[in-house]
């Protein structure tokens, strides 16, 4: 059975090749194909296809009839006019271009910043259920709202309040400043550390690269470190798991085993730290300071789906007062991702915050964009008055409104 030349390659050749070359090229390729197919049909087909592709060059490609030749001619004309106008009115052209480009650049930068602000802390998987426990302190001058709470609160909330699915305590790395350090056995390295409950990495979406999130902080002798810190200490994050470290905070020191390595924290997270130790160690450090009247902890909770937060806050109003006689504080749940933009409180109620700057810069960005657009249109209209003769000629040749608008704005 005679082997046929690849039909799709042959169709492609007949489609693009000029008529005065097609017959000669096709005959030569088929004769060569028949000779080569006697030895290896598969290789002959590959070589035939490759030869067709090699002929796809400007000197062999035919001219295709345009379905809209008037449109192409008009676009070519507009390009020529734009270039000639630029050469003739360089100053006005550059002023127009620079004004629009500057306005667009400013608006884009502002809206990128606004988008970054709005996305802060929004990446957590349980964002809709994740709340931070704030404390309203009843004082003579009114109500003062604070982010800190007693170290005993998280455990009590989880045990006694059915609407709270999980409660986790943690500390702020800023509290310890540069007093926290880790040693790899040779020297101590300054790092930003914190203490957190064993459900911390289940509540917050800080993905683990190595280790399990639900067991990483179970052991009192465990430590979870960031990917960058693991590389700094051991040369590779992969080699850090199950290694022993020594941690030091002021005069407190102990050894811990690396039970997990989490990926570097995203820049749009308000929580920034290099390592996490079990909160049980912080309880040991506090000693007698761990009581209902000492507000030295952050408390976060996951509420059950469908919970009414207003009703839950009313239910929690006397929670600490029932635990600590004479207390003047009332817990209040605030959505964690809202704290960054709505972190200002007045008389126990959210009263704005950074959201004011976000709104202000959004208006400024929109205003800059509108001004740049108006300025561009005004200058384009002023230039159009110098091209009335050109516009009249184009209209007489059948140019439509859209084409005239496009030529004026060029």
Short mmCIF file of C-alpha atoms in Angstrom, two decimals, residues 123-322:
data_model
loop_
_atom_site.label_atom_id
_atom_site.label_comp_id
_atom_site.label_asym_id
_atom_site.label_seq_id
_atom_site.Cartn_x
_atom_site.Cartn_y
_atom_site.Cartn_z
CA UNK A 123 -7.14 35.31 53.90
CA UNK A 124 -7.96 33.09 56.88
CA UNK A 125 -10.10 30.07 56.04
CA UNK A 126 -12.40 30.66 59.03
CA UNK A 127 -12.61 34.43 58.54
CA UNK A 128 -16.41 34.50 58.90
CA UNK A 129 -16.27 32.72 62.28
CA UNK A 130 -13.00 34.14 63.63
CA UNK A 131 -13.41 36.72 66.40
CA UNK A 132 -11.10 38.49 68.83
CA UNK A 133 -12.15 38.99 72.44
CA UNK A 134 -11.99 42.67 73.40
CA UNK A 135 -12.51 43.94 76.97
CA UNK A 136 -14.58 46.99 77.80
CA UNK A 137 -13.24 48.60 80.99
CA UNK A 138 -15.90 50.65 82.78
CA UNK A 139 -14.16 53.76 84.12
CA UNK A 140 -15.26 57.15 85.46
CA UNK A 141 -14.52 58.87 82.16
CA UNK A 142 -16.47 56.32 80.14
CA UNK A 143 -15.62 52.95 78.61
CA UNK A 144 -12.09 52.06 77.52
CA UNK A 145 -11.72 49.17 75.09
CA UNK A 146 -8.57 47.02 75.14
CA UNK A 147 -7.34 44.02 73.15
CA UNK A 148 -5.79 42.13 76.10
CA UNK A 149 -7.64 39.64 78.28
CA UNK A 150 -6.91 37.25 81.19
CA UNK A 151 -4.89 34.13 80.39
CA UNK A 152 -7.65 31.98 81.91
CA UNK A 153 -10.37 33.27 79.60
CA UNK A 154 -9.88 31.06 76.54
CA UNK A 155 -10.21 27.76 78.36
CA UNK A 156 -13.26 28.95 80.29
CA UNK A 157 -15.03 30.22 77.15
CA UNK A 158 -14.49 26.96 75.29
CA UNK A 159 -15.80 24.90 78.20
CA UNK A 160 -18.76 27.02 79.28
CA UNK A 161 -20.12 28.74 76.16
CA UNK A 162 -21.75 26.37 73.62
CA UNK A 163 -21.69 28.99 70.84
CA UNK A 164 -17.89 29.06 70.96
CA UNK A 165 -16.44 26.15 69.00
CA UNK A 166 -12.79 26.82 69.83
CA UNK A 167 -10.87 29.36 71.89
CA UNK A 168 -7.12 29.99 71.69
CA UNK A 169 -4.85 32.23 73.72
CA UNK A 170 -1.65 33.81 72.43
CA UNK A 171 0.79 36.61 73.21
CA UNK A 172 1.98 39.61 71.21
CA UNK A 173 5.57 39.32 69.88
CA UNK A 174 6.00 43.06 70.46
CA UNK A 175 5.69 42.53 74.21
CA UNK A 176 9.06 40.78 74.29
CA UNK A 177 10.91 43.06 71.87
CA UNK A 178 14.47 41.82 71.27
CA UNK A 179 14.56 39.76 74.47
CA UNK A 180 13.56 36.57 72.63
CA UNK A 181 16.28 34.47 70.97
CA UNK A 182 16.92 30.94 69.73
CA UNK A 183 20.15 28.94 69.66
CA UNK A 184 21.08 26.21 67.20
CA UNK A 185 23.79 24.97 69.56
CA UNK A 186 26.47 27.41 68.44
CA UNK A 187 25.09 30.90 69.05
CA UNK A 188 21.84 32.70 69.86
CA UNK A 189 19.87 34.33 67.03
CA UNK A 190 17.48 37.21 67.67
CA UNK A 191 13.99 36.41 66.43
CA UNK A 192 10.40 37.50 66.94
CA UNK A 193 8.60 34.91 69.05
CA UNK A 194 5.27 34.38 70.76
CA UNK A 195 3.38 31.87 72.90
CA UNK A 196 0.14 30.33 71.64
CA UNK A 197 -2.36 27.63 72.51
CA UNK A 198 -2.24 24.24 70.81
CA UNK A 199 -5.13 25.08 68.44
CA UNK A 200 -3.48 28.23 67.10
CA UNK A 201 -2.51 26.84 63.67
CA UNK A 202 -5.96 25.26 63.27
CA UNK A 203 -7.69 28.57 63.94
CA UNK A 204 -5.43 30.79 61.84
CA UNK A 205 -4.56 29.89 58.25
CA UNK A 206 -0.79 29.91 58.45
CA UNK A 207 0.01 26.82 56.33
CA UNK A 208 2.51 24.29 57.65
CA UNK A 209 5.26 23.26 55.26
CA UNK A 210 6.45 20.44 57.50
CA UNK A 211 4.61 18.98 60.47
CA UNK A 212 0.93 18.80 61.45
CA UNK A 213 -0.99 21.90 62.46
CA UNK A 214 -3.21 20.11 65.01
CA UNK A 215 -0.29 18.51 66.89
CA UNK A 216 2.53 21.02 66.48
CA UNK A 217 2.05 22.72 69.88
CA UNK A 218 0.66 19.84 71.92
CA UNK A 219 3.96 19.04 73.61
CA UNK A 220 5.33 21.49 76.17
CA UNK A 221 8.83 20.95 74.76
CA UNK A 222 7.84 21.80 71.17
CA UNK A 223 8.51 24.84 68.98
CA UNK A 224 7.18 25.79 65.55
CA UNK A 225 9.42 27.99 63.40
CA UNK A 226 9.03 29.85 60.13
CA UNK A 227 10.53 28.71 56.85
CA UNK A 228 12.96 31.64 56.76
CA UNK A 229 14.12 31.08 60.35
CA UNK A 230 14.63 27.38 59.66
CA UNK A 231 16.85 28.26 56.69
CA UNK A 232 18.80 30.73 58.82
CA UNK A 233 19.37 28.19 61.60
CA UNK A 234 19.84 24.93 59.69
CA UNK A 235 20.52 25.95 56.09
CA UNK A 236 17.30 24.32 54.86
CA UNK A 237 13.71 24.23 56.11
CA UNK A 238 13.49 20.55 55.23
CA UNK A 239 16.27 19.66 57.67
CA UNK A 240 14.74 21.58 60.61
CA UNK A 241 12.05 19.09 61.66
CA UNK A 242 12.83 17.22 64.92
CA UNK A 243 15.94 19.32 65.56
CA UNK A 244 16.56 20.60 69.09
CA UNK A 245 16.75 24.31 69.85
CA UNK A 246 17.38 26.34 72.96
CA UNK A 247 15.16 29.37 73.55
CA UNK A 248 15.83 32.27 75.87
CA UNK A 249 13.55 35.02 77.17
CA UNK A 250 15.17 37.31 79.73
CA UNK A 251 16.39 34.87 82.41
CA UNK A 252 14.00 32.08 81.32
CA UNK A 253 15.57 29.41 79.12
CA UNK A 254 14.76 25.87 78.01
CA UNK A 255 15.17 23.40 75.16
CA UNK A 256 12.53 22.55 72.58
CA UNK A 257 12.13 20.24 69.59
CA UNK A 258 11.06 21.59 66.22
CA UNK A 259 7.67 19.96 65.57
CA UNK A 260 6.64 22.09 62.63
CA UNK A 261 7.81 24.57 60.01
CA UNK A 262 5.21 27.07 58.74
CA UNK A 263 5.44 28.97 55.47
CA UNK A 264 6.58 32.59 55.63
CA UNK A 265 3.70 34.78 56.72
CA UNK A 266 1.99 36.88 54.03
CA UNK A 267 2.61 40.62 54.04
CA UNK A 268 -1.11 41.32 54.44
CA UNK A 269 -1.16 39.66 57.85
CA UNK A 270 -1.11 41.83 60.98
CA UNK A 271 0.47 38.96 62.88
CA UNK A 272 4.19 38.76 62.12
CA UNK A 273 6.48 36.37 64.02
CA UNK A 274 9.32 33.89 63.48
CA UNK A 275 8.49 31.12 65.94
CA UNK A 276 5.78 29.94 68.33
CA UNK A 277 6.14 28.21 71.71
CA UNK A 278 3.32 26.43 73.62
CA UNK A 279 1.22 28.73 75.80
CA UNK A 280 1.69 26.37 78.75
CA UNK A 281 5.26 27.73 79.00
CA UNK A 282 3.92 31.27 79.26
CA UNK A 283 1.66 30.14 82.11
CA UNK A 284 4.72 28.83 83.94
CA UNK A 285 6.50 32.16 83.40
CA UNK A 286 3.50 34.11 84.70
CA UNK A 287 3.20 31.96 87.80
CA UNK A 288 0.99 33.80 90.31
CA UNK A 289 0.38 36.47 87.67
CA UNK A 290 -2.08 34.16 85.92
CA UNK A 291 -5.44 35.24 87.31
CA UNK A 292 -8.69 36.93 86.24
CA UNK A 293 -7.48 40.38 87.13
CA UNK A 294 -4.33 40.32 84.99
CA UNK A 295 -4.84 41.14 81.32
CA UNK A 296 -1.72 39.71 79.69
CA UNK A 297 -3.08 37.58 76.83
CA UNK A 298 -4.85 37.80 73.50
CA UNK A 299 -7.90 35.55 73.17
CA UNK A 300 -9.38 34.48 69.84
CA UNK A 301 -12.46 32.32 69.30
CA UNK A 302 -14.23 30.44 66.53
CA UNK A 303 -17.99 30.76 66.89
CA UNK A 304 -20.36 28.11 65.62
CA UNK A 305 -21.91 28.83 62.19
CA UNK A 306 -25.11 30.85 62.42
CA UNK A 307 -24.36 32.37 65.82
CA UNK A 308 -25.88 35.77 66.56
CA UNK A 309 -22.92 37.89 67.70
CA UNK A 310 -25.04 40.61 69.31
CA UNK A 311 -26.87 38.06 71.45
CA UNK A 312 -23.61 36.30 72.25
CA UNK A 313 -22.01 39.58 73.39
CA UNK A 314 -24.96 40.21 75.69
CA UNK A 315 -24.52 36.74 77.11
CA UNK A 316 -20.79 37.32 77.72
CA UNK A 317 -21.20 40.78 79.30
CA UNK A 318 -20.92 39.47 82.89
CA UNK A 319 -18.68 36.47 82.17
CA UNK A 320 -15.53 37.86 83.84
CA UNK A 321 -17.48 39.66 86.57
CA UNK A 322 -18.90 36.30 87.62
#
